[in-house]
PDB file of C-alpha atoms (C1' of nucleotides) in Angstrom:
ATOM      1  CA  UNK Z   1      44.526  25.382 -77.365  1.00 60.00           C
ATOM      2  CA  UNK Z   2      48.136  23.902 -77.647  1.00 64.00           C
ATOM      3  CA  UNK Z   3      51.760  25.451 -77.650  1.00 70.00           C
ATOM      4  CA  UNK Z   4      54.873  23.577 -78.252  1.00 69.00           C
ATOM      5  CA  UNK Z   5      58.035  24.664 -76.233  1.00 66.00           C
ATOM      6  CA  UNK Z   6      61.825  24.588 -76.625  1.00 61.00           C
ATOM      7  CA  UNK Z   7      62.167  21.060 -75.923  1.00 57.00           C
ATOM      8  CA  UNK Z   8      59.101  20.292 -78.368  1.00 53.00           C
ATOM      9  CA  UNK Z   9      57.020  19.017 -75.258  1.00 59.00           C
ATOM     10  CA  UNK Z  10      53.479  20.040 -76.046  1.00 59.00           C
ATOM     11  CA  UNK Z  11      52.147  22.080 -73.255  1.00 65.00           C
ATOM     12  CA  UNK Z  12      48.399  22.680 -72.915  1.00 70.00           C
ATOM     13  CA  UNK Z  13      47.204  26.101 -71.608  1.00 75.00           C
ATOM     14  CA  UNK Z  14      45.941  24.524 -68.672  1.00 78.00           C
ATOM     15  CA  UNK Z  15      49.573  24.018 -67.573  1.00 88.00           C
ATOM     16  CA  UNK Z  16      50.562  27.625 -67.947  1.00 96.00           C
ATOM     17  CA  UNK Z  17      47.445  28.829 -66.231  1.00 97.00           C
ATOM     18  CA  UNK Z  18      48.295  27.019 -63.054  1.00 97.00           C
ATOM     19  CA  UNK Z  19      51.870  28.171 -63.106  1.00 98.00           C
ATOM     20  CA  UNK Z  20      50.515  32.095 -63.354  1.00 98.00           C
ATOM     21  CA  UNK Z  21      47.908  31.338 -60.774  1.00 98.00           C
ATOM     22  CA  UNK Z  22      50.434  30.077 -58.457  1.00 98.00           C
ATOM     23  CA  UNK Z  23      52.367  33.323 -58.838  1.00 98.00           C
ATOM     24  CA  UNK Z  24      49.296  35.467 -58.902  1.00 97.00           C
ATOM     25  CA  UNK Z  25      49.371  35.934 -55.144  1.00 96.00           C
ATOM     26  CA  UNK Z  26      51.667  38.596 -53.246  1.00 95.00           C
ATOM     27  CA  UNK Z  27      52.273  36.265 -50.440  1.00 96.00           C
ATOM     28  CA  UNK Z  28      53.594  33.424 -52.800  1.00 97.00           C
ATOM     29  CA  UNK Z  29      55.400  35.790 -54.933  1.00 96.00           C
ATOM     30  CA  UNK Z  30      57.383  36.916 -51.627  1.00 95.00           C
ATOM     31  CA  UNK Z  31      58.087  33.130 -50.902  1.00 97.00           C
ATOM     32  CA  UNK Z  32      59.382  32.661 -54.261  1.00 96.00           C
ATOM     33  CA  UNK Z  33      61.595  35.839 -53.706  1.00 95.00           C
ATOM     34  CA  UNK Z  34      62.923  34.540 -50.172  1.00 95.00           C
ATOM     35  CA  UNK Z  35      63.767  31.065 -52.225  1.00 95.00           C
ATOM     36  CA  UNK Z  36      65.986  32.937 -54.799  1.00 93.00           C
ATOM     37  CA  UNK Z  37      68.743  32.960 -52.178  1.00 86.00           C
ATOM     38  CA  UNK Z  38      69.608  29.417 -53.509  1.00 74.00           C
ATOM     39  CA  UNK Z  39      69.404  28.136 -50.375  1.00 83.00           C
ATOM     40  CA  UNK Z  40      66.655  25.481 -49.216  1.00 84.00           C
ATOM     41  CA  UNK Z  41      64.433  26.928 -46.674  1.00 94.00           C
ATOM     42  CA  UNK Z  42      62.243  25.574 -43.958  1.00 97.00           C
ATOM     43  CA  UNK Z  43      58.617  26.038 -43.474  1.00 97.00           C
ATOM     44  CA  UNK Z  44      59.244  27.915 -39.976  1.00 96.00           C
ATOM     45  CA  UNK Z  45      62.036  29.764 -41.792  1.00 95.00           C
ATOM     46  CA  UNK Z  46      59.621  31.156 -44.587  1.00 96.00           C
ATOM     47  CA  UNK Z  47      56.944  31.743 -42.205  1.00 95.00           C
ATOM     48  CA  UNK Z  48      58.905  33.881 -39.801  1.00 93.00           C
ATOM     49  CA  UNK Z  49      58.037  37.610 -39.795  1.00 89.00           C
ATOM     50  CA  UNK Z  50      55.017  36.746 -41.981  1.00 93.00           C
ATOM     51  CA  UNK Z  51      51.614  38.121 -40.846  1.00 93.00           C
ATOM     52  CA  UNK Z  52      49.950  34.900 -41.373  1.00 96.00           C
ATOM     53  CA  UNK Z  53      50.138  31.523 -39.534  1.00 96.00           C
ATOM     54  CA  UNK Z  54      52.709  28.618 -40.498  1.00 97.00           C
ATOM     55  CA  UNK Z  55      49.747  26.576 -41.538  1.00 97.00           C
ATOM     56  CA  UNK Z  56      48.956  29.292 -44.010  1.00 97.00           C
ATOM     57  CA  UNK Z  57      52.287  29.539 -45.445  1.00 97.00           C
ATOM     58  CA  UNK Z  58      52.476  25.662 -45.758  1.00 97.00           C
ATOM     59  CA  UNK Z  59      49.201  25.931 -47.998  1.00 98.00           C
ATOM     60  CA  UNK Z  60      51.003  28.433 -50.308  1.00 98.00           C
ATOM     61  CA  UNK Z  61      53.846  26.146 -50.643  1.00 98.00           C
ATOM     62  CA  UNK Z  62      51.876  23.573 -51.497  1.00 98.00           C
ATOM     63  CA  UNK Z  63      50.279  25.820 -54.477  1.00 98.00           C
ATOM     64  CA  UNK Z  64      53.645  26.457 -55.625  1.00 98.00           C
ATOM     65  CA  UNK Z  65      54.626  22.907 -55.422  1.00 98.00           C
ATOM     66  CA  UNK Z  66      51.373  21.790 -57.263  1.00 97.00           C
ATOM     67  CA  UNK Z  67      52.352  24.173 -60.015  1.00 97.00           C
ATOM     68  CA  UNK Z  68      55.774  22.587 -60.117  1.00 97.00           C
ATOM     69  CA  UNK Z  69      57.554  25.958 -59.102  1.00 97.00           C
ATOM     70  CA  UNK Z  70      59.079  24.403 -55.641  1.00 97.00           C
ATOM     71  CA  UNK Z  71      59.964  21.002 -54.614  1.00 97.00           C
ATOM     72  CA  UNK Z  72      60.406  19.892 -51.127  1.00 97.00           C
ATOM     73  CA  UNK Z  73      62.492  17.421 -49.250  1.00 96.00           C
ATOM     74  CA  UNK Z  74      62.372  16.183 -45.783  1.00 96.00           C
ATOM     75  CA  UNK Z  75      65.351  16.585 -43.210  1.00 95.00           C
ATOM     76  CA  UNK Z  76      64.960  15.402 -39.852  1.00 94.00           C
ATOM     77  CA  UNK Z  77      61.750  17.214 -38.347  1.00 96.00           C
ATOM     78  CA  UNK Z  78      62.227  20.040 -41.404  1.00 96.00           C
ATOM     79  CA  UNK Z  79      60.660  20.236 -44.412  1.00 97.00           C
ATOM     80  CA  UNK Z  80      62.981  22.045 -46.934  1.00 97.00           C
ATOM     81  CA  UNK Z  81      61.755  23.907 -49.938  1.00 97.00           C
ATOM     82  CA  UNK Z  82      63.766  25.063 -52.975  1.00 96.00           C
ATOM     83  CA  UNK Z  83      62.943  26.442 -56.200  1.00 96.00           C
ATOM     84  CA  UNK Z  84      62.649  24.950 -59.493  1.00 96.00           C
ATOM     85  CA  UNK Z  85      63.405  27.395 -62.332  1.00 96.00           C
ATOM     86  CA  UNK Z  86      62.094  25.116 -65.182  1.00 96.00           C
ATOM     87  CA  UNK Z  87      58.233  26.231 -65.024  1.00 96.00           C
ATOM     88  CA  UNK Z  88      59.634  29.850 -64.866  1.00 97.00           C
ATOM     89  CA  UNK Z  89      61.362  29.453 -68.047  1.00 96.00           C
ATOM     90  CA  UNK Z  90      58.571  27.570 -69.549  1.00 95.00           C
ATOM     91  CA  UNK Z  91      56.171  30.602 -69.072  1.00 96.00           C
ATOM     92  CA  UNK Z  92      58.898  33.028 -69.860  1.00 96.00           C
ATOM     93  CA  UNK Z  93      59.088  31.432 -73.190  1.00 95.00           C
ATOM     94  CA  UNK Z  94      55.147  31.358 -73.482  1.00 96.00           C
ATOM     95  CA  UNK Z  95      55.352  35.205 -72.828  1.00 96.00           C
ATOM     96  CA  UNK Z  96      57.662  35.561 -75.748  1.00 95.00           C
ATOM     97  CA  UNK Z  97      55.572  33.444 -77.992  1.00 95.00           C
ATOM     98  CA  UNK Z  98      52.733  35.720 -77.439  1.00 95.00           C
ATOM     99  CA  UNK Z  99      54.863  38.856 -78.091  1.00 94.00           C
ATOM    100  CA  UNK Z 100      56.056  37.340 -81.210  1.00 94.00           C
ATOM    101  CA  UNK Z 101      52.392  36.580 -82.429  1.00 93.00           C
ATOM    102  CA  UNK Z 102      51.366  40.194 -81.668  1.00 93.00           C
ATOM    103  CA  UNK Z 103      54.361  41.776 -83.560  1.00 91.00           C
ATOM    104  CA  UNK Z 104      53.866  39.596 -86.464  1.00 91.00           C
ATOM    105  CA  UNK Z 105      50.025  40.131 -86.752  1.00 89.00           C
ATOM    106  CA  UNK Z 106      50.746  43.721 -86.458  1.00 84.00           C
ATOM    107  CA  UNK Z 107      53.438  43.662 -89.223  1.00 83.00           C
ATOM    108  CA  UNK Z 108      51.009  41.825 -91.471  1.00 84.00           C
ATOM    109  CA  UNK Z 109      48.129  44.323 -90.712  1.00 74.00           C
ATOM    110  CA  UNK Z 110      50.604  47.087 -91.755  1.00 70.00           C
ATOM    111  CA  UNK Z 111      51.534  45.692 -95.156  1.00 73.00           C
ATOM    112  CA  UNK Z 112      48.050  44.811 -95.765  1.00 61.00           C
ATOM    113  CA  UNK Z 113      47.217  48.345 -95.243  1.00 62.00           C
ATOM    114  CA  UNK Z 114      50.128  49.737 -97.336  1.00 58.00           C
ATOM    115  CA  UNK Z 115      49.131  47.219-100.217  1.00 53.00           C
ATOM    116  CA  UNK Z 116      45.384  48.826 -99.913  1.00 50.00           C
ATOM    117  CA  UNK Z 117      46.809  52.358-100.721  1.00 46.00           C
ATOM    118  CA  UNK Z 118      48.653  51.326-103.906  1.00 47.00           C
TER     119      UNK Z 118
ATOM    120  CA  UNK N   1      59.300  43.903 -51.741  1.00 60.00           C
ATOM    121  CA  UNK N   2      60.293  46.159 -54.752  1.00 64.00           C
ATOM    122  CA  UNK N   3      61.901  45.637 -58.056  1.00 70.00           C
ATOM    123  CA  UNK N   4      62.822  48.342 -60.564  1.00 69.00           C
ATOM    124  CA  UNK N   5      62.399  47.169 -64.266  1.00 66.00           C
ATOM    125  CA  UNK N   6      64.125  48.234 -67.586  1.00 60.00           C
ATOM    126  CA  UNK N   7      62.525  51.725 -67.635  1.00 56.00           C
ATOM    127  CA  UNK N   8      63.430  52.384 -64.136  1.00 52.00           C
ATOM    128  CA  UNK N   9      60.200  52.471 -62.936  1.00 58.00           C
ATOM    129  CA  UNK N  10      59.630  50.895 -59.364  1.00 58.00           C
ATOM    130  CA  UNK N  11      57.074  48.434 -59.712  1.00 65.00           C
ATOM    131  CA  UNK N  12      55.714  46.638 -56.365  1.00 71.00           C
ATOM    132  CA  UNK N  13      55.281  42.767 -55.954  1.00 76.00           C
ATOM    133  CA  UNK N  14      51.509  43.397 -56.063  1.00 79.00           C
ATOM    134  CA  UNK N  15      51.332  44.795 -59.714  1.00 88.00           C
ATOM    135  CA  UNK N  16      53.148  41.427 -60.607  1.00 95.00           C
ATOM    136  CA  UNK N  17      50.876  39.552 -58.670  1.00 96.00           C
ATOM    137  CA  UNK N  18      47.998  41.201 -60.272  1.00 96.00           C
ATOM    138  CA  UNK N  19      49.233  40.285 -63.954  1.00 97.00           C
ATOM    139  CA  UNK N  20      49.838  36.685 -63.005  1.00 98.00           C
ATOM    140  CA  UNK N  21      46.690  36.531 -61.619  1.00 98.00           C
ATOM    141  CA  UNK N  22      44.801  37.583 -64.790  1.00 98.00           C
ATOM    142  CA  UNK N  23      46.831  35.069 -66.624  1.00 98.00           C
ATOM    143  CA  UNK N  24      46.341  32.263 -64.334  1.00 97.00           C
ATOM    144  CA  UNK N  25      42.948  31.306 -65.889  1.00 97.00           C
ATOM    145  CA  UNK N  26      42.458  28.963 -68.902  1.00 96.00           C
ATOM    146  CA  UNK N  27      39.697  31.200 -70.315  1.00 96.00           C
ATOM    147  CA  UNK N  28      41.430  34.283 -69.953  1.00 97.00           C
ATOM    148  CA  UNK N  29      44.478  32.615 -71.706  1.00 97.00           C
ATOM    149  CA  UNK N  30      42.317  31.825 -74.574  1.00 95.00           C
ATOM    150  CA  UNK N  31      40.994  35.066 -74.896  1.00 97.00           C
ATOM    151  CA  UNK N  32      44.574  36.586 -74.904  1.00 97.00           C
ATOM    152  CA  UNK N  33      45.485  34.157 -77.551  1.00 95.00           C
ATOM    153  CA  UNK N  34      42.519  35.162 -79.672  1.00 95.00           C
ATOM    154  CA  UNK N  35      43.542  38.818 -79.257  1.00 95.00           C
ATOM    155  CA  UNK N  36      47.043  38.064 -80.553  1.00 93.00           C
ATOM    156  CA  UNK N  37      45.584  38.210 -84.164  1.00 86.00           C
ATOM    157  CA  UNK N  38      46.441  41.944 -83.872  1.00 74.00           C
ATOM    158  CA  UNK N  39      42.750  42.998 -84.741  1.00 83.00           C
ATOM    159  CA  UNK N  40      40.462  44.431 -82.099  1.00 84.00           C
ATOM    160  CA  UNK N  41      37.727  42.249 -81.186  1.00 94.00           C
ATOM    161  CA  UNK N  42      34.252  42.751 -79.736  1.00 97.00           C
ATOM    162  CA  UNK N  43      32.769  40.845 -76.624  1.00 97.00           C
ATOM    163  CA  UNK N  44      30.384  39.166 -78.935  1.00 96.00           C
ATOM    164  CA  UNK N  45      33.157  38.040 -80.967  1.00 95.00           C
ATOM    165  CA  UNK N  46      35.386  36.807 -78.197  1.00 96.00           C
ATOM    166  CA  UNK N  47      32.135  35.162 -76.773  1.00 96.00           C
ATOM    167  CA  UNK N  48      30.961  33.190 -79.789  1.00 93.00           C
ATOM    168  CA  UNK N  49      31.917  29.720 -79.837  1.00 89.00           C
ATOM    169  CA  UNK N  50      32.487  29.874 -75.891  1.00 94.00           C
ATOM    170  CA  UNK N  51      30.755  27.502 -73.389  1.00 94.00           C
ATOM    171  CA  UNK N  52      30.159  30.225 -71.152  1.00 96.00           C
ATOM    172  CA  UNK N  53      27.971  33.349 -71.484  1.00 97.00           C
ATOM    173  CA  UNK N  54      28.609  36.614 -72.879  1.00 97.00           C
ATOM    174  CA  UNK N  55      28.497  38.316 -69.509  1.00 97.00           C
ATOM    175  CA  UNK N  56      30.924  35.751 -67.908  1.00 97.00           C
ATOM    176  CA  UNK N  57      33.458  36.809 -70.820  1.00 98.00           C
ATOM    177  CA  UNK N  58      32.768  40.129 -70.380  1.00 98.00           C
ATOM    178  CA  UNK N  59      34.073  39.778 -66.427  1.00 98.00           C
ATOM    179  CA  UNK N  60      37.049  37.926 -67.586  1.00 98.00           C
ATOM    180  CA  UNK N  61      37.912  40.669 -69.790  1.00 98.00           C
ATOM    181  CA  UNK N  62      37.720  43.264 -66.938  1.00 98.00           C
ATOM    182  CA  UNK N  63      39.985  41.183 -64.912  1.00 98.00           C
ATOM    183  CA  UNK N  64      42.359  41.393 -67.992  1.00 98.00           C
ATOM    184  CA  UNK N  65      41.676  45.199 -68.346  1.00 97.00           C
ATOM    185  CA  UNK N  66      42.465  45.695 -64.417  1.00 96.00           C
ATOM    186  CA  UNK N  67      45.953  44.112 -64.901  1.00 97.00           C
ATOM    187  CA  UNK N  68      46.310  46.343 -67.772  1.00 97.00           C
ATOM    188  CA  UNK N  69      46.611  43.284 -70.452  1.00 97.00           C
ATOM    189  CA  UNK N  70      44.103  44.639 -72.608  1.00 97.00           C
ATOM    190  CA  UNK N  71      42.350  47.973 -73.314  1.00 97.00           C
ATOM    191  CA  UNK N  72      39.043  48.836 -74.598  1.00 97.00           C
ATOM    192  CA  UNK N  73      37.460  51.098 -76.806  1.00 96.00           C
ATOM    193  CA  UNK N  74      33.971  51.975 -77.727  1.00 96.00           C
ATOM    194  CA  UNK N  75      32.709  51.748 -81.532  1.00 95.00           C
ATOM    195  CA  UNK N  76      29.127  52.506 -82.019  1.00 95.00           C
ATOM    196  CA  UNK N  77      27.435  49.653 -79.975  1.00 96.00           C
ATOM    197  CA  UNK N  78      30.535  47.640 -79.936  1.00 96.00           C
ATOM    198  CA  UNK N  79      33.318  47.296 -77.156  1.00 97.00           C
ATOM    199  CA  UNK N  80      36.503  46.628 -78.822  1.00 97.00           C
ATOM    200  CA  UNK N  81      39.265  44.868 -76.990  1.00 97.00           C
ATOM    201  CA  UNK N  82      42.896  45.078 -77.809  1.00 96.00           C
ATOM    202  CA  UNK N  83      46.190  43.623 -76.237  1.00 96.00           C
ATOM    203  CA  UNK N  84      48.428  45.489 -74.576  1.00 96.00           C
ATOM    204  CA  UNK N  85      52.058  44.171 -74.464  1.00 96.00           C
ATOM    205  CA  UNK N  86      53.720  46.028 -71.962  1.00 96.00           C
ATOM    206  CA  UNK N  87      52.499  44.136 -68.758  1.00 96.00           C
ATOM    207  CA  UNK N  88      53.623  41.010 -70.787  1.00 96.00           C
ATOM    208  CA  UNK N  89      57.114  42.220 -70.877  1.00 96.00           C
ATOM    209  CA  UNK N  90      57.281  43.454 -67.563  1.00 95.00           C
ATOM    210  CA  UNK N  91      56.584  40.031 -66.219  1.00 96.00           C
ATOM    211  CA  UNK N  92      58.873  38.549 -68.503  1.00 96.00           C
ATOM    212  CA  UNK N  93      61.592  40.648 -67.311  1.00 95.00           C
ATOM    213  CA  UNK N  94      60.463  39.917 -63.643  1.00 96.00           C
ATOM    214  CA  UNK N  95      60.925  36.096 -64.534  1.00 96.00           C
ATOM    215  CA  UNK N  96      64.265  36.812 -65.829  1.00 96.00           C
ATOM    216  CA  UNK N  97      65.280  38.587 -62.736  1.00 95.00           C
ATOM    217  CA  UNK N  98      64.224  35.736 -60.698  1.00 95.00           C
ATOM    218  CA  UNK N  99      66.200  33.313 -62.749  1.00 95.00           C
ATOM    219  CA  UNK N 100      69.139  35.635 -62.850  1.00 94.00           C
ATOM    220  CA  UNK N 101      68.956  35.705 -58.739  1.00 93.00           C
ATOM    221  CA  UNK N 102      68.845  32.039 -58.605  1.00 93.00           C
ATOM    222  CA  UNK N 103      71.639  31.284 -60.701  1.00 91.00           C
ATOM    223  CA  UNK N 104      73.845  34.019 -59.054  1.00 91.00           C
ATOM    224  CA  UNK N 105      73.156  32.530 -55.750  1.00 88.00           C
ATOM    225  CA  UNK N 106      73.686  28.910 -56.842  1.00 84.00           C
ATOM    226  CA  UNK N 107      77.275  30.103 -58.368  1.00 84.00           C
ATOM    227  CA  UNK N 108      78.049  31.757 -54.944  1.00 84.00           C
ATOM    228  CA  UNK N 109      77.274  28.567 -52.955  1.00 74.00           C
ATOM    229  CA  UNK N 110      79.249  26.470 -55.453  1.00 70.00           C
ATOM    230  CA  UNK N 111      82.324  28.845 -54.968  1.00 72.00           C
ATOM    231  CA  UNK N 112      81.844  28.921 -51.568  1.00 61.00           C
ATOM    232  CA  UNK N 113      81.810  25.141 -51.381  1.00 63.00           C
ATOM    233  CA  UNK N 114      84.837  25.105 -53.395  1.00 58.00           C
ATOM    234  CA  UNK N 115      86.748  27.382 -51.024  1.00 54.00           C
ATOM    235  CA  UNK N 116      85.706  25.329 -47.962  1.00 52.00           C
ATOM    236  CA  UNK N 117      87.556  22.091 -49.604  1.00 47.00           C
ATOM    237  CA  UNK N 118      90.857  23.976 -49.863  1.00 47.00           C
TER     238      UNK N 118
ATOM    239  C1'  DG F   1       9.940  53.094 -87.104  1.00 85.90           C
ATOM    240  C1'  DT F   2      10.480  48.820 -85.248  1.00 85.90           C
ATOM    241  C1'  DA F   3      13.237  44.719 -84.616  1.00 85.90           C
ATOM    242  C1'  DA F   4      17.441  42.887 -83.785  1.00 85.90           C
ATOM    243  C1'  DA F   5      22.158  43.218 -82.213  1.00 85.90           C
ATOM    244  C1'  DA F   6      25.486  44.398 -78.581  1.00 85.90           C
ATOM    245  C1'  DT F   7      26.217  45.519 -74.525  1.00 85.90           C
ATOM    246  C1'  DG F   8      25.552  47.205 -69.167  1.00 85.90           C
ATOM    247  C1'  DC F   9      24.106  46.274 -64.906  1.00 85.90           C
ATOM    248  C1'  DA F  10      22.286  43.897 -60.724  1.00 85.90           C
ATOM    249  C1'  DA F  11      20.910  40.061 -58.021  1.00 85.90           C
ATOM    250  C1'  DC F  12      22.222  35.687 -57.186  1.00 85.90           C
ATOM    251  C1'  DC F  13      24.228  30.911 -56.531  1.00 85.90           C
ATOM    252  C1'  DT F  14      28.075  27.854 -55.960  1.00 85.90           C
ATOM    253  C1'  DA F  15      32.394  26.447 -55.545  1.00 85.90           C
ATOM    254  C1'  DA F  16      37.030  27.297 -54.209  1.00 85.90           C
ATOM    255  C1'  DA F  17      40.856  30.255 -51.940  1.00 85.90           C
ATOM    256  C1'  DA F  18      42.767  32.256 -47.841  1.00 85.90           C
ATOM    257  C1'  DG F  19      43.003  32.262 -43.675  1.00 85.90           C
ATOM    258  C1'  DT F  20      42.199  30.719 -38.695  1.00 85.90           C
ATOM    259  C1'  DT F  21      42.282  27.410 -34.449  1.00 85.90           C
ATOM    260  C1'  DG F  22      42.977  23.283 -32.078  1.00 85.90           C
ATOM    261  C1'  DC F  23      45.369  19.011 -31.505  1.00 85.90           C
ATOM    262  C1'  DG F  24      48.476  15.011 -32.432  1.00 85.90           C
ATOM    263  C1'  DT F  25      53.165  13.377 -33.677  1.00 85.90           C
ATOM    264  C1'  DG F  26      57.571  12.507 -34.483  1.00 85.90           C
ATOM    265  C1'  DA F  27      62.587  14.739 -34.082  1.00 85.90           C
ATOM    266  C1'  DT F  28      65.980  17.395 -31.140  1.00 85.90           C
ATOM    267  C1'  DA F  29      68.135  19.693 -27.914  1.00 85.90           C
ATOM    268  C1'  DT F  30      69.710  19.795 -23.034  1.00 85.90           C
TER     269       DT F  30
ATOM    270  C1'  DA E   1      63.414  11.831 -19.835  1.00 85.90           C
ATOM    271  C1'  DT E   2      61.290  15.570 -20.891  1.00 85.90           C
ATOM    272  C1'  DA E   3      60.562  19.908 -22.853  1.00 85.90           C
ATOM    273  C1'  DT E   4      60.323  22.100 -27.336  1.00 85.90           C
ATOM    274  C1'  DC E   5      60.686  22.444 -31.820  1.00 85.90           C
ATOM    275  C1'  DA E   6      58.795  21.448 -36.349  1.00 85.90           C
ATOM    276  C1'  DC E   7      55.288  19.976 -38.706  1.00 85.90           C
ATOM    277  C1'  DG E   8      50.677  17.609 -40.400  1.00 85.90           C
ATOM    278  C1'  DC E   9      45.975  17.418 -40.404  1.00 85.90           C
ATOM    279  C1'  DA E  10      40.958  18.262 -39.750  1.00 85.90           C
ATOM    280  C1'  DA E  11      37.275  21.435 -39.108  1.00 85.90           C
ATOM    281  C1'  DC E  12      35.682  25.690 -39.588  1.00 85.90           C
ATOM    282  C1'  DT E  13      34.848  30.733 -41.215  1.00 85.90           C
ATOM    283  C1'  DT E  14      35.041  34.328 -44.448  1.00 85.90           C
ATOM    284  C1'  DT E  15      35.986  36.307 -48.478  1.00 85.90           C
ATOM    285  C1'  DT E  16      36.391  36.180 -53.478  1.00 85.90           C
ATOM    286  C1'  DA E  17      35.944  34.057 -58.140  1.00 85.90           C
ATOM    287  C1'  DG E  18      33.489  32.319 -61.509  1.00 85.90           C
ATOM    288  C1'  DG E  19      29.309  31.630 -63.655  1.00 85.90           C
ATOM    289  C1'  DT E  20      24.109  32.398 -64.346  1.00 85.90           C
ATOM    290  C1'  DT E  21      19.469  34.791 -65.075  1.00 85.90           C
ATOM    291  C1'  DG E  22      16.803  38.613 -66.146  1.00 85.90           C
ATOM    292  C1'  DC E  23      16.001  43.173 -67.579  1.00 85.90           C
ATOM    293  C1'  DA E  24      17.075  47.930 -69.321  1.00 85.90           C
ATOM    294  C1'  DT E  25      19.479  50.863 -72.645  1.00 85.90           C
ATOM    295  C1'  DT E  26      21.576  52.126 -76.840  1.00 85.90           C
ATOM    296  C1'  DT E  27      23.002  51.309 -81.884  1.00 85.90           C
ATOM    297  C1'  DT E  28      21.798  49.739 -86.207  1.00 85.90           C
ATOM    298  C1'  DA E  29      19.711  47.317 -90.030  1.00 85.90           C
ATOM    299  C1'  DC E  30      15.960  47.075 -92.966  1.00 85.90           C
TER     300       DC E  30
END
DNA sequence: GTAAAATGCAACCTAAAAGTTGCGTGATAT
DNA sequence: ATATCACGCAACTTTTAGGTTGCATTTTAC
């Protein structure tokens, strides 16, 4: 199954799935929420106050990075993570597409029923 | 972490996570895509042509149902599934919220830098 | 009334996800 | 120079996800 997005790039369902899956975890959602501050955050910053270990946070960040939701750069001994909005926009668009399909299908069904009544 | 949506209901991050997680699987995404036709589909209908067993499809449908993305009704010996757009709208809104936070944070940072230069 | 269809349920298997501990290695502050 | 900070990596454990097979139950078609 395929679907073309705004920039006319063809995106496989698989790509969407990996982005959704990356966001499908409370810990990662709260990491994302911390990263919306605009600034880059180091792993230690992102891990402090957390109930899980720094190493576990690292794993989550790599899942997010694998889905393209964040990128990282090194600065001395720190690894800095920041958001990339593009995949967010992509799935937002996909969700809009699903809604649109559904709405159109419903209105087709509705007019079909109305035609049947005549 | 909390976030209020359009209908002023307070939604926990956990709820979003379960919706994202439900969509974070290729098989379930293609089930959703089948269900956008507007009509209800039975489990057997949804399973035919699939590489996995009918029982596995049932499990996926229950994950979707658990996240509120689909609902089911019984009709004789058939179990019919149909989409519910609300959770789709919810996470679409959440994604918009994240983008907005990020954009605002960036513009604050930008004006901060500009102030520093004066 | 019997066979076939549609489903539910339980037990089981396997692989992956989520998390831990332990240790090693560069950067940095003092 | 030497602690200490920030991190990477590897091994390991536990839990969950995804999938299967087998069988029972309820509808429905003929």
